[in-house]
Short mmCIF file of C-alpha atoms and ligand atoms in Angstrom, two decimals:
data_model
loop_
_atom_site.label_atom_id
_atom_site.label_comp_id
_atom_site.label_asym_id
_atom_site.label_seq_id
_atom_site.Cartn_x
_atom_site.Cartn_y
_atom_site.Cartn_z
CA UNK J 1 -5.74 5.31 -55.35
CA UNK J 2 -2.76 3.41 -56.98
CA UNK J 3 -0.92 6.57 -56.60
CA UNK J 4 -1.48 7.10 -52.91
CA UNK J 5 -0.30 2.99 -52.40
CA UNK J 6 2.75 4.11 -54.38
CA UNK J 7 3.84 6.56 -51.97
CA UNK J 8 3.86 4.63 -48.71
CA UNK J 9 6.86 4.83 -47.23
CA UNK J 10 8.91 1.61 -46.32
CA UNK J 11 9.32 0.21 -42.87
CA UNK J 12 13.43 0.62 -43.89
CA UNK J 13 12.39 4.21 -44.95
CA UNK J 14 10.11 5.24 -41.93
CA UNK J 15 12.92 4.04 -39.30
CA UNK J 16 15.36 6.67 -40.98
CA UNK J 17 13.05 9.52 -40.03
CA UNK J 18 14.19 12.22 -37.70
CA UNK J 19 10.93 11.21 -35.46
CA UNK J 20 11.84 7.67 -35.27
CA UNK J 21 15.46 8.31 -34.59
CA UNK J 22 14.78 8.43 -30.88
CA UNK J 23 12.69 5.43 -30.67
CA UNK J 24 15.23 3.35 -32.47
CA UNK J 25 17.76 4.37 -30.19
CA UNK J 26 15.71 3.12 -27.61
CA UNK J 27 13.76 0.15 -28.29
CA UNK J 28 15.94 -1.36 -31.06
CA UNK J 29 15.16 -1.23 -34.89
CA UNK J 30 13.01 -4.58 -34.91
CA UNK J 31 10.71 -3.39 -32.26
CA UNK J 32 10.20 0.71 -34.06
CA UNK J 33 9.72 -1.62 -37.27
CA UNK J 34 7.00 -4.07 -35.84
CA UNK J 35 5.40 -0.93 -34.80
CA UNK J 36 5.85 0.45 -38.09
CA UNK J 37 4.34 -2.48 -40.00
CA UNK J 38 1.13 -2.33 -38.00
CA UNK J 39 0.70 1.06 -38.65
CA UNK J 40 1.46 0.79 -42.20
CA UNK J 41 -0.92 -2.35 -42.70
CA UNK J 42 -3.34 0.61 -41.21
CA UNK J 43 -3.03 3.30 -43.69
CA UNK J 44 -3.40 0.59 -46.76
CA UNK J 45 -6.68 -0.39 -45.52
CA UNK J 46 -7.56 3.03 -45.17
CA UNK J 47 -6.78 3.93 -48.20
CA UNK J 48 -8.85 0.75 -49.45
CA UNK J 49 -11.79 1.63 -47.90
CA UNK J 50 -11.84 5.09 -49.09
CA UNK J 51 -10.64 6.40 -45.65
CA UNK J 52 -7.85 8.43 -46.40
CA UNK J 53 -6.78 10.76 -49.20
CA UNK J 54 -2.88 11.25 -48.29
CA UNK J 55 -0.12 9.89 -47.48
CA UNK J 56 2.66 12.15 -45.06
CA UNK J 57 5.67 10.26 -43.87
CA UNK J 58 5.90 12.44 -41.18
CA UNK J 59 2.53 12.02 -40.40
CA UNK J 60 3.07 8.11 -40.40
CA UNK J 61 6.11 8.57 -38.86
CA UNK J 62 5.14 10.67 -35.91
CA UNK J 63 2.24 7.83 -35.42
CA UNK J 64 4.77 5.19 -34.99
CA UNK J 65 6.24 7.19 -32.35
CA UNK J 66 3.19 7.45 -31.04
CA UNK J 67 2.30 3.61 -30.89
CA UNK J 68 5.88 2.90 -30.04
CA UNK J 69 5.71 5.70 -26.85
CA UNK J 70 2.04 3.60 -25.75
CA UNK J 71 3.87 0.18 -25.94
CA UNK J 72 6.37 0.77 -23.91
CA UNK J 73 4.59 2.85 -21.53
CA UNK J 74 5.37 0.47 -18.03
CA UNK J 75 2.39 -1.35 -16.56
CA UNK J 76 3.39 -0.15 -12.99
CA UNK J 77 2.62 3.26 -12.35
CA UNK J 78 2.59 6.23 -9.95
CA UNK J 79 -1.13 7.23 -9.92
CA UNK J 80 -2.97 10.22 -8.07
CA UNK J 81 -4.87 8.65 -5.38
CA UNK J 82 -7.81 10.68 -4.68
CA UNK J 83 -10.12 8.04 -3.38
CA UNK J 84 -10.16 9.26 0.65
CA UNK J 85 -8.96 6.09 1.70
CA UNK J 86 -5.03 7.28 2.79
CA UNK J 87 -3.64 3.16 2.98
CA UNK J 88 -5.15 1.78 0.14
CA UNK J 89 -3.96 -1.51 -0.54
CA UNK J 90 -4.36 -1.69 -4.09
CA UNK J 91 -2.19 2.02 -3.96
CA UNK J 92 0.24 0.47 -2.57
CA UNK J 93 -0.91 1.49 0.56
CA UNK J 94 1.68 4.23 2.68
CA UNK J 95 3.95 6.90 0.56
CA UNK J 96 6.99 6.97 2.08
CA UNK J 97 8.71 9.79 3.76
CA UNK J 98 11.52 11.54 1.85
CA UNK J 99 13.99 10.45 3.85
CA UNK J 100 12.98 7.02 3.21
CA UNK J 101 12.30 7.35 -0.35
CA UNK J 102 15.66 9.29 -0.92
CA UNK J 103 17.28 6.09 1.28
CA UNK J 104 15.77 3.67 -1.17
CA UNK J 105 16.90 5.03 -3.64
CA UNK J 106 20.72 5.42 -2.66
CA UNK J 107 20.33 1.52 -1.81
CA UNK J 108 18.93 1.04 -5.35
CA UNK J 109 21.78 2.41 -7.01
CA UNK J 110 24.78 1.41 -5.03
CA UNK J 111 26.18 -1.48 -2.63
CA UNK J 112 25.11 -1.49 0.61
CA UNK J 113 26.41 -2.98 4.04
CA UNK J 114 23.11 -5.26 4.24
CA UNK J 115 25.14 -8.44 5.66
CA UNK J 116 28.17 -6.28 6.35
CA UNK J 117 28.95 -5.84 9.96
CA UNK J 118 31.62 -2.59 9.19
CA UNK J 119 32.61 -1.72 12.76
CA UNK J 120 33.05 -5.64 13.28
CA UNK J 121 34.42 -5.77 9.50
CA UNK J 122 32.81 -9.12 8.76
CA UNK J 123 29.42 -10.84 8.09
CA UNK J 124 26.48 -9.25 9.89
CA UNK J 125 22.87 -9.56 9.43
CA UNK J 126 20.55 -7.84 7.76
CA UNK J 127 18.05 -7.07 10.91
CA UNK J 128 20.79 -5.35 12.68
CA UNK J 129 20.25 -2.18 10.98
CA UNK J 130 16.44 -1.76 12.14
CA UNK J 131 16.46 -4.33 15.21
CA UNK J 132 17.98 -2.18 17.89
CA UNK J 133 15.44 0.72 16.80
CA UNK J 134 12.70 -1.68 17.17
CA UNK J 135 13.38 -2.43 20.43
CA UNK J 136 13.93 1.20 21.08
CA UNK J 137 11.01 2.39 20.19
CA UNK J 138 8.64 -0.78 21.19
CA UNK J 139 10.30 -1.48 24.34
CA UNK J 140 11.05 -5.29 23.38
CA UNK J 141 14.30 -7.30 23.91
CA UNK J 142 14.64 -8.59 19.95
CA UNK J 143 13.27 -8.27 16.84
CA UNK J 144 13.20 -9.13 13.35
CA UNK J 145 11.56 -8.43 9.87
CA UNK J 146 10.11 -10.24 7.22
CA UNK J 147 7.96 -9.47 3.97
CA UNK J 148 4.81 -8.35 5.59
CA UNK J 149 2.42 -8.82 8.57
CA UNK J 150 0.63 -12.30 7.20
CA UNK J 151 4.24 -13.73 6.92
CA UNK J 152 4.96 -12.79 10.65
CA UNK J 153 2.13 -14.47 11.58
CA UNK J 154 2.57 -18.02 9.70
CA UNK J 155 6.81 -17.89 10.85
CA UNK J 156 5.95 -17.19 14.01
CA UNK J 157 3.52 -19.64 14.73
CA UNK J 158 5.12 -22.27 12.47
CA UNK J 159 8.47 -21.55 14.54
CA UNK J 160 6.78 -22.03 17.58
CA UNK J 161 4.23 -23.84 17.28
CA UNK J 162 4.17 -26.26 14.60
CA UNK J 163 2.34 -29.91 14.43
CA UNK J 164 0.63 -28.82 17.94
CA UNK J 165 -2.23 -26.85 19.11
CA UNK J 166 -2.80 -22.83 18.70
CA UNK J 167 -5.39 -21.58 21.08
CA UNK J 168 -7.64 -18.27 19.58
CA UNK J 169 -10.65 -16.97 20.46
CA UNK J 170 -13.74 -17.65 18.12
CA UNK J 171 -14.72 -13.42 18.54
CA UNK J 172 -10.80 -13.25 16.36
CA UNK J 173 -11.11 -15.62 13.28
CA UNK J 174 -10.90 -13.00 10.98
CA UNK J 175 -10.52 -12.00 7.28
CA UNK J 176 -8.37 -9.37 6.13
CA UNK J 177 -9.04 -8.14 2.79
CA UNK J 178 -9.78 -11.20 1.27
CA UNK J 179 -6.65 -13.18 1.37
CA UNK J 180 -5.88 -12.88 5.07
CA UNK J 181 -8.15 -15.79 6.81
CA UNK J 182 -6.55 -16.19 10.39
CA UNK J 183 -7.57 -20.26 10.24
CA UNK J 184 -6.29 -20.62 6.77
CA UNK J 185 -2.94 -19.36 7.94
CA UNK J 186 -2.60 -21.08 11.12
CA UNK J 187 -3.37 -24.08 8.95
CA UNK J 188 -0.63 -23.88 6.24
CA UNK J 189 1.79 -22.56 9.53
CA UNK J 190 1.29 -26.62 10.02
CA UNK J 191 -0.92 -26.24 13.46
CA UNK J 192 -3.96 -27.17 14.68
CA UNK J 193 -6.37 -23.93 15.60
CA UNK J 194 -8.71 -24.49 18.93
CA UNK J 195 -10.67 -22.80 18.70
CA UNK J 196 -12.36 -20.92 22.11
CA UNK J 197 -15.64 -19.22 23.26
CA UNK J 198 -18.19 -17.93 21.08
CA UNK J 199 -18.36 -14.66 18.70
CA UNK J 200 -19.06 -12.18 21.19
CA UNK J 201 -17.89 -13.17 24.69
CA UNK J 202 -14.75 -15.37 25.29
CA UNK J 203 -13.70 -15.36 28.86
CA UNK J 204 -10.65 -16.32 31.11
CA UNK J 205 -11.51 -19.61 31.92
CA UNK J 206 -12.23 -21.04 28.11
CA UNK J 207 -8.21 -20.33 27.73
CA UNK J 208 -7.89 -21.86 30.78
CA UNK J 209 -10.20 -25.18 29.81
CA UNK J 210 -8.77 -25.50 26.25
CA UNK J 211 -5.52 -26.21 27.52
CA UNK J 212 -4.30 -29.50 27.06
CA UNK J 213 -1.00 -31.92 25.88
CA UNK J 214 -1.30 -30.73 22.57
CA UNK J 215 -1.48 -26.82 23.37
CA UNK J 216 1.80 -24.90 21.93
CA UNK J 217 0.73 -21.51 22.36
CA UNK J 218 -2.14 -18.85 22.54
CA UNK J 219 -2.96 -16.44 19.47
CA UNK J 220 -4.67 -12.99 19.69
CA UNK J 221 -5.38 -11.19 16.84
CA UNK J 222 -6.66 -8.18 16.58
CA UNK J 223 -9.62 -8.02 14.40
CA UNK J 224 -8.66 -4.57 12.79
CA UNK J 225 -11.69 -3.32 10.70
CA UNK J 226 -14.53 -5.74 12.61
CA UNK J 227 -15.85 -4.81 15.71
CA UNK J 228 -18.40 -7.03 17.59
CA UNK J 229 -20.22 -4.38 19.69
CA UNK J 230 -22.77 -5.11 22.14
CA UNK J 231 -23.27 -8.72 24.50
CA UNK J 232 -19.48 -9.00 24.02
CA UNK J 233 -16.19 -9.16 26.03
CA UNK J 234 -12.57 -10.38 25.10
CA UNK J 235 -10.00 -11.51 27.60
CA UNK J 236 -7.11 -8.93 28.04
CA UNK J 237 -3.32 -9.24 27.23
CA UNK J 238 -2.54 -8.72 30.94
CA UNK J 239 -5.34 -11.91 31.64
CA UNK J 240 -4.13 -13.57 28.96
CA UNK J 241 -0.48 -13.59 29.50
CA UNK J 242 -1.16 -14.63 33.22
CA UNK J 243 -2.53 -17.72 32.24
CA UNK J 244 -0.46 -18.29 29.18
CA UNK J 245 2.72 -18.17 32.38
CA UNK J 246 0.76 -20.26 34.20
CA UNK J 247 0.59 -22.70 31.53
CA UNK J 248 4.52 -22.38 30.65
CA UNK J 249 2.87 -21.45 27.26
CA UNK J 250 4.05 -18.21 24.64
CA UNK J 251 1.36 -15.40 23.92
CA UNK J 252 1.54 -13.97 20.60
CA UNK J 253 -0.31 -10.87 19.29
CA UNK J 254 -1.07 -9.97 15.69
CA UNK J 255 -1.63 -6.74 15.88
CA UNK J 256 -2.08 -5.89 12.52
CA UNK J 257 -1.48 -1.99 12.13
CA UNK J 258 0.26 -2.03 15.46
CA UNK J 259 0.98 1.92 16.29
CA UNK J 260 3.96 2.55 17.62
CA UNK J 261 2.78 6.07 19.74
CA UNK J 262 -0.52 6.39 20.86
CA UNK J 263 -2.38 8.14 18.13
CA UNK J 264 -4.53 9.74 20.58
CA UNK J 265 -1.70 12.68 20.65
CA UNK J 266 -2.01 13.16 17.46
CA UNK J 267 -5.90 13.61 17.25
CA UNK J 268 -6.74 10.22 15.80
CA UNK J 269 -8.53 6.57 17.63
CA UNK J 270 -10.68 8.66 19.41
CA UNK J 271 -13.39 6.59 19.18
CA UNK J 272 -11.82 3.06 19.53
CA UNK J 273 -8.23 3.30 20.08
CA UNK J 274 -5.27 1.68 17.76
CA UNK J 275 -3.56 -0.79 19.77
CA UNK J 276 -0.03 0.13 21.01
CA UNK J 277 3.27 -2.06 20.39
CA UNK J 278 4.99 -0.38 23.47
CA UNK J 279 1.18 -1.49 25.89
CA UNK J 280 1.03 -4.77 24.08
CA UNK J 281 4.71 -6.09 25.15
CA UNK J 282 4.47 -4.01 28.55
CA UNK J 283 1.41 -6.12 29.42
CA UNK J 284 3.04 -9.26 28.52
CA UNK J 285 2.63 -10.36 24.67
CA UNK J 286 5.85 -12.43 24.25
CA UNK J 287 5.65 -12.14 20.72
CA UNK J 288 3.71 -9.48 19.26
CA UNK J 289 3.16 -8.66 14.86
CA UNK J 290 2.31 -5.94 12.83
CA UNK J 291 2.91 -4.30 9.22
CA UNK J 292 5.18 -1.51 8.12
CA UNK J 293 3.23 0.04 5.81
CA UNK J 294 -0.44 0.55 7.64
CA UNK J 295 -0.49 3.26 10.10
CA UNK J 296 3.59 2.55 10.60
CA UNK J 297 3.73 4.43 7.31
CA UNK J 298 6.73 2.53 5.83
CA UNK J 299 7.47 -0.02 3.40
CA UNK J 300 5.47 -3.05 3.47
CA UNK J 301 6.83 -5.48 5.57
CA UNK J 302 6.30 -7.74 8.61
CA UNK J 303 7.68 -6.76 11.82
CA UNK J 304 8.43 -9.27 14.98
CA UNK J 305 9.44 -8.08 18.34
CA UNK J 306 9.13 -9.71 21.59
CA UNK J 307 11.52 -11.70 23.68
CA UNK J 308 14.49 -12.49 22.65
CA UNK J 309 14.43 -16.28 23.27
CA UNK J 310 11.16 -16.44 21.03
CA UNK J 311 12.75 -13.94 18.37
CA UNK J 312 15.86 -16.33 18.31
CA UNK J 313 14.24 -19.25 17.49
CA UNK J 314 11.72 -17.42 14.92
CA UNK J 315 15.54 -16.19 13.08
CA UNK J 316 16.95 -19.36 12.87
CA UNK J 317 13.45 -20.90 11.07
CA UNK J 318 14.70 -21.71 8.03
CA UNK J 319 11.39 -20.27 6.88
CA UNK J 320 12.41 -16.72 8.05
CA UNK J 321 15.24 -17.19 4.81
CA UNK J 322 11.87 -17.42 2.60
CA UNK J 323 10.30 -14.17 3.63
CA UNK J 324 13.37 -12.30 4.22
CA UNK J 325 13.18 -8.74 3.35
CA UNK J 326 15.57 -7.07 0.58
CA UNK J 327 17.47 -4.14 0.85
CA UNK J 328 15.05 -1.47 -0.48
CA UNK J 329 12.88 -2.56 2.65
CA UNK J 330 15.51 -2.21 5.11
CA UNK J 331 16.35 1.41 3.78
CA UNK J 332 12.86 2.65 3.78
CA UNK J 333 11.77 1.25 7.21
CA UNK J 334 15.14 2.55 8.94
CA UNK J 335 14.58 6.14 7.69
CA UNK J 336 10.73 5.30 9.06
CA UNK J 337 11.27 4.15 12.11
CA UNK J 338 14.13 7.03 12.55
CA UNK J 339 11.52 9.89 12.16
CA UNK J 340 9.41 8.48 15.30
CA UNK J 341 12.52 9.76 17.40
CA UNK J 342 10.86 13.13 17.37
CA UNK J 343 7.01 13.21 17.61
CA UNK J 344 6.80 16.92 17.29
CA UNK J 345 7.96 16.88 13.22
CA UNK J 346 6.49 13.67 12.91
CA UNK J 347 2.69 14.53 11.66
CA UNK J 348 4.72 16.57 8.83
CA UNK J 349 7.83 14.37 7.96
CA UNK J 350 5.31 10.92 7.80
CA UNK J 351 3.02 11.60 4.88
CA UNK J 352 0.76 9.02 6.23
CA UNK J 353 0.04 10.89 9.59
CA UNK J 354 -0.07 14.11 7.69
CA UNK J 355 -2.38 13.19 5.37
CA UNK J 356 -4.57 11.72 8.58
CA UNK J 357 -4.29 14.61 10.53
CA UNK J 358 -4.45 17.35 7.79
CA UNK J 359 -6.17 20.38 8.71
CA UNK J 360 -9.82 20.96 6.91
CA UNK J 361 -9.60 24.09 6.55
CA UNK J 362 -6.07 23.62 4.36
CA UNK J 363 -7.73 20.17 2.64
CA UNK J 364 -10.50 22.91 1.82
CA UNK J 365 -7.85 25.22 0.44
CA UNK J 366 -6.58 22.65 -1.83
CA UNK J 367 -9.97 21.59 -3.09
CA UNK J 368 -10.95 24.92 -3.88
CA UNK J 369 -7.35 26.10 -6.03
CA UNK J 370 -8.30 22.74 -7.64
CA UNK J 371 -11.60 23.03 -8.12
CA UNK J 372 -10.82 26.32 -10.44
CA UNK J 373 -8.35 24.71 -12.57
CA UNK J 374 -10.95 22.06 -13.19
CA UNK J 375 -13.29 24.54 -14.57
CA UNK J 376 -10.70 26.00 -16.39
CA UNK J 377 -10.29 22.52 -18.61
CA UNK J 378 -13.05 20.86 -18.57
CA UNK J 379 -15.42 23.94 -19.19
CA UNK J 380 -19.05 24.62 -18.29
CA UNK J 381 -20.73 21.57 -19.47
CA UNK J 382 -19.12 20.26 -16.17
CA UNK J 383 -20.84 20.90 -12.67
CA UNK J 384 -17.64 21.43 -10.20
CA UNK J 385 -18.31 22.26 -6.95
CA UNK J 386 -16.14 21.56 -3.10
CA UNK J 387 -18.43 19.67 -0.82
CA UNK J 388 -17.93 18.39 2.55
CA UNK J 389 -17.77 14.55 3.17
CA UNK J 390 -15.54 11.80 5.33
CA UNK J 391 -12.03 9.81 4.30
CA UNK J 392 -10.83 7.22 5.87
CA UNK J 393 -7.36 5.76 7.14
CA UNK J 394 -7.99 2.47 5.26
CA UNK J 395 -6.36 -1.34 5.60
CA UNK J 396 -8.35 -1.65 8.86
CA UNK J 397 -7.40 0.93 10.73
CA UNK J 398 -9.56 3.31 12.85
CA UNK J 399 -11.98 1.85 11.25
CA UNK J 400 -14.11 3.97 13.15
CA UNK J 401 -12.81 7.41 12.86
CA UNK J 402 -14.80 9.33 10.59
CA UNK J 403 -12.09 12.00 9.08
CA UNK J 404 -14.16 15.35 7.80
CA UNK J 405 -12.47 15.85 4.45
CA UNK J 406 -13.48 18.29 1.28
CA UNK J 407 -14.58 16.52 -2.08
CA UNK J 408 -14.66 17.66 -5.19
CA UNK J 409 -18.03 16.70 -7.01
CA UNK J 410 -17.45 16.90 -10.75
CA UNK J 411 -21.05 16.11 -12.66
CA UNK J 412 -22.14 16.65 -16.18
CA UNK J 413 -25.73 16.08 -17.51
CA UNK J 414 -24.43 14.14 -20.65
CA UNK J 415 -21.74 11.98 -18.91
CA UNK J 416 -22.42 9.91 -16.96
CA UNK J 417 -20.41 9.26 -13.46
CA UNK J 418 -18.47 6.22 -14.54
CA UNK J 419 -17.40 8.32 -18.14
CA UNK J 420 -15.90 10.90 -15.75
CA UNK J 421 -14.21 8.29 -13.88
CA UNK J 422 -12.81 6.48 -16.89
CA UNK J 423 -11.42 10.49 -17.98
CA UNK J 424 -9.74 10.98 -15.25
CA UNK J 425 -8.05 7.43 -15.58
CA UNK J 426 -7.55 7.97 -18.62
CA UNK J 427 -4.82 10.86 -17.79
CA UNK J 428 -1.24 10.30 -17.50
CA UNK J 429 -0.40 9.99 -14.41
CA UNK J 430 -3.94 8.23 -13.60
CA UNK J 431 -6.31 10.09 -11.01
CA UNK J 432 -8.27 7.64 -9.22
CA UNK J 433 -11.22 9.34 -7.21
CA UNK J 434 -14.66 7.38 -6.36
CA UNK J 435 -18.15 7.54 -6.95
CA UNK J 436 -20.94 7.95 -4.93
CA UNK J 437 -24.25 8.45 -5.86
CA UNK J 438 -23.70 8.63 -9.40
CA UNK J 439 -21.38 11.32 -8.58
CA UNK J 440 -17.86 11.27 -9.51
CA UNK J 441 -15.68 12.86 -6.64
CA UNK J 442 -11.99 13.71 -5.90
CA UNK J 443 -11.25 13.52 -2.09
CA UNK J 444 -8.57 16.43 -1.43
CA UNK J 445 -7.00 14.47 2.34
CA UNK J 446 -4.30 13.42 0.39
CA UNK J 447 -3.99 15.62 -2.49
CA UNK J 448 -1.15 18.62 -1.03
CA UNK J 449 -0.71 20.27 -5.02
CA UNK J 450 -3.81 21.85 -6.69
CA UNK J 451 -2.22 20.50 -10.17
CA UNK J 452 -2.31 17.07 -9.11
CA UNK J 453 -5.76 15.73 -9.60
CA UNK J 454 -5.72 18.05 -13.24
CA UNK J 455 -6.01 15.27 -15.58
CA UNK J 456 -3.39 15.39 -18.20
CA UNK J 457 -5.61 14.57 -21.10
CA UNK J 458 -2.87 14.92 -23.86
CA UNK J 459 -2.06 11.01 -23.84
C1 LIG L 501 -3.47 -6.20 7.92
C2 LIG L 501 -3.45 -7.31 8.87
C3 LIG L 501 -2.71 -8.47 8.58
C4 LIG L 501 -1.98 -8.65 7.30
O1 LIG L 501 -0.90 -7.77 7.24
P1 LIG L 501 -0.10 -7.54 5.87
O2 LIG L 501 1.03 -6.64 6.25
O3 LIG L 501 -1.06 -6.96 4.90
O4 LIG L 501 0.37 -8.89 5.42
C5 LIG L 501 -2.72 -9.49 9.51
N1 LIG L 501 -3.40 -9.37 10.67
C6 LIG L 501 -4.11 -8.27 10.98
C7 LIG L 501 -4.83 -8.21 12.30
C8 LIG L 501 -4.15 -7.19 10.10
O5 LIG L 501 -4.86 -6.09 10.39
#
């Protein structure tokens, strides 16, 4: 035993070793040699308690490398997602088109005219470059962007409505994934909701009644993933904005995914119908809000558009300079908004809409090339088999379109669901899939390579 102590290799000693070299390089000698010690402090108790019988420096060496590799792995990662729901919010919701990702990442690595007006050669602003293609494809006079749809909301209503009264229907006080609660935000956008009618029906004339001094502005929202079905009627935009003229009053819209085409061409609302940006300012919205990165299919963010007197006002809120959006934003929703130019390559240039509108018979395709190479490594203890079941298009939208998709179900009679799960996590990049009835599954709607959900279980 005093033998085996004597050959331990120094810290000094390990961090000249051909595997370390690399490391070193990297990360600095003090961080390879922190890493070093704890690994060290591990083989002596080892040997202590009888554990170990030899010592390698290479060995040691190549487990430094090892723990060094793991420590610096980043915490934000590109992960597999094989869950069915297509915007997942936790996943970061849409992937981005390769235009816009190859944009991004030209405006990553180099300057960029963000606040450069270069016909004008002087100071511009940074909405220009995605404002007159808003209006172009929306149909409204201005526009403007900031960090996402629940920032919209608050500047818009603190712009133009603040320390007064914000008129909403009780059937639209909604949640949104937790951290969304319409009241909460008309609250910290420092006005006063008044509320009107009940949960199911609110009609013309409650609008018409809550009106008073105080009033700044009426507030429709729509309630994305909630439906109250039944006993139950809304007022219209076009009803809506007739009294809100009446009144000498602005009508905003939250639209929350806010299409910009109707979807209906493409296959998808069939069942209740995605509002329309273009329908919602044709039938009088003033100001209307929705996010870039639901069924848009760009980068998060918070789009504006409406009249240009309201947009104005909303621009020069020195708010707006708060929830600005940055240049990696701008890039990616240009290129976005670009591609809806030409609706025919659309559903295959926007991953988003191709993943929604994918084919079941090529999903099926996928599953099953998949499905083999699954066998292949995880061997017959596993039960793999492509089964049909339903995805979904996720952050509240068409909530009630069920999309057919092919599963994988991957069981085993000594693992249990959760173990498979925690495997497939486990993998580098992560796979996340879902279970259901103590079944783990991989849903193949947004899964286009075969290798992709193949965990990588070398890590
Ligand atoms: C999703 C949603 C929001 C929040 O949008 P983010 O872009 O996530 O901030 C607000 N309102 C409605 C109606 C929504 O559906």
């Amino acid at each position: 035993m005093k033998n085996l102590y004597r050959e331990i290799p120094s810290v000094d000693e390990l961090l000249r070793c051909d595997e370390l070299k690399r490391a070193v390089s990297l990360y600095s000698a003090p961080f390879v040699a922190e890493a070093a010690r704890i690994v060290l402090s591990g083989v002596r108790s080892e040997i202590k308690n009888g554990r170990r019988d030899h010592v390698d420096r290479v060995e040691i060496a190549t487990a430094v490398a090892l723990s060094v590799g793991e420590a610096t792995k980043a915490n934000f990662r590109r992960v597999i997602n094989a869950t069915g729901t297509v915007l997942h919010t936790n996943l970061g919701r849409a992937v981005l088109s390769d235009d816009a990702a190859l944009n991004v990442l030209l405006a990553a690595k180099g300057a960029v005219n963000l606040e450069y007006d270069l016909k004008g050669a002087r100071r511009g602003e940074r909405d220009s470059h995605v404002e007159g293609l808003i209006s172009e494809l929306t149909g409204a006079e201005a526009a403007c962007v900031v960090n996402n749809n629940a920032a919209a909301v608050l500047l818009a209503l603190n712009t133009l409505a603040e320390g007064s009264e914000v008129v909403v229907s009780r059937g639209e006080q909604i949640e949104i994934g937790g951290s969304f609660r319409l009241p909460e935000i008309i609250e910290k956008s420092g006005c006063t909701l008044k509320e009107v009618g009940t949960t199911n029906r609110t009609h013309v004339s409650d609008y018409t009644s809550a009106v008073g001094s105080e009033t700044a502005l009426f507030l429709k929202v729509h309630t994305s993933n909630y439906r109250v079905v039944g006993f139950a009627s809304g007022v219209s935009i076009p009803e809506l904005s007739k009294v809100a003229t009446e009144k000498g009053l602005p009508l905003v819209e939250d639209l929350g995914s806010g299409s910009l085409v109707d979807l209906g061409i493409f296959g998808l609302g069939e069942r209740l119908r995605e509002p329309v940006v273009r329908e919602s300012i044709e039938a009088g919205a003033d100001i209307v809000t929705f996010s870039g990165d639901k069924l848009l299919g760009g980068p998060q963010a918070g789009i504006i558009a409406g009249k240009k007197e309201f947009v104005d006002r909303i621009r020069r809120n020195p708010l707006k300079r708060a929830l600005r959006v940055d240049k990696l934003t701008i890039a990616a929703l240009e290129s976005t908004l670009m591609l809806y130019r030409n609706l025919d390559s659309l559903p295959e240039k926007l991953p988003a809409l191709r993943y929604l509108t994918r084919n079941l018979d090529d999903i099926d395709e996928t599953a099953r090339r998949s499905a083999l190479l699954l066998r292949d490594l995880l061997g017959s203890d596993y039960r793999i088999d492509v089964v049909d079941g339903t995805s979904q298009a996720g952050s509240g939208s068409l909530p009630a379109d069920e999309l057919p998709t092919k599963l994988i179900s991957i069981s085993n009679d000594y693992i249990r669901a959760e173990a498979i799960f925690a495997i497939f996590l486990e993998s580098d990049p992560p796979v996340l899939g879902r279970i259901c009835n103590e079944t783990f599954l991989l849903d193949m709607r947004a899964i286009e390579d075969p290798d992709m959900v193949v965990p990588n279980l070398s890590t």
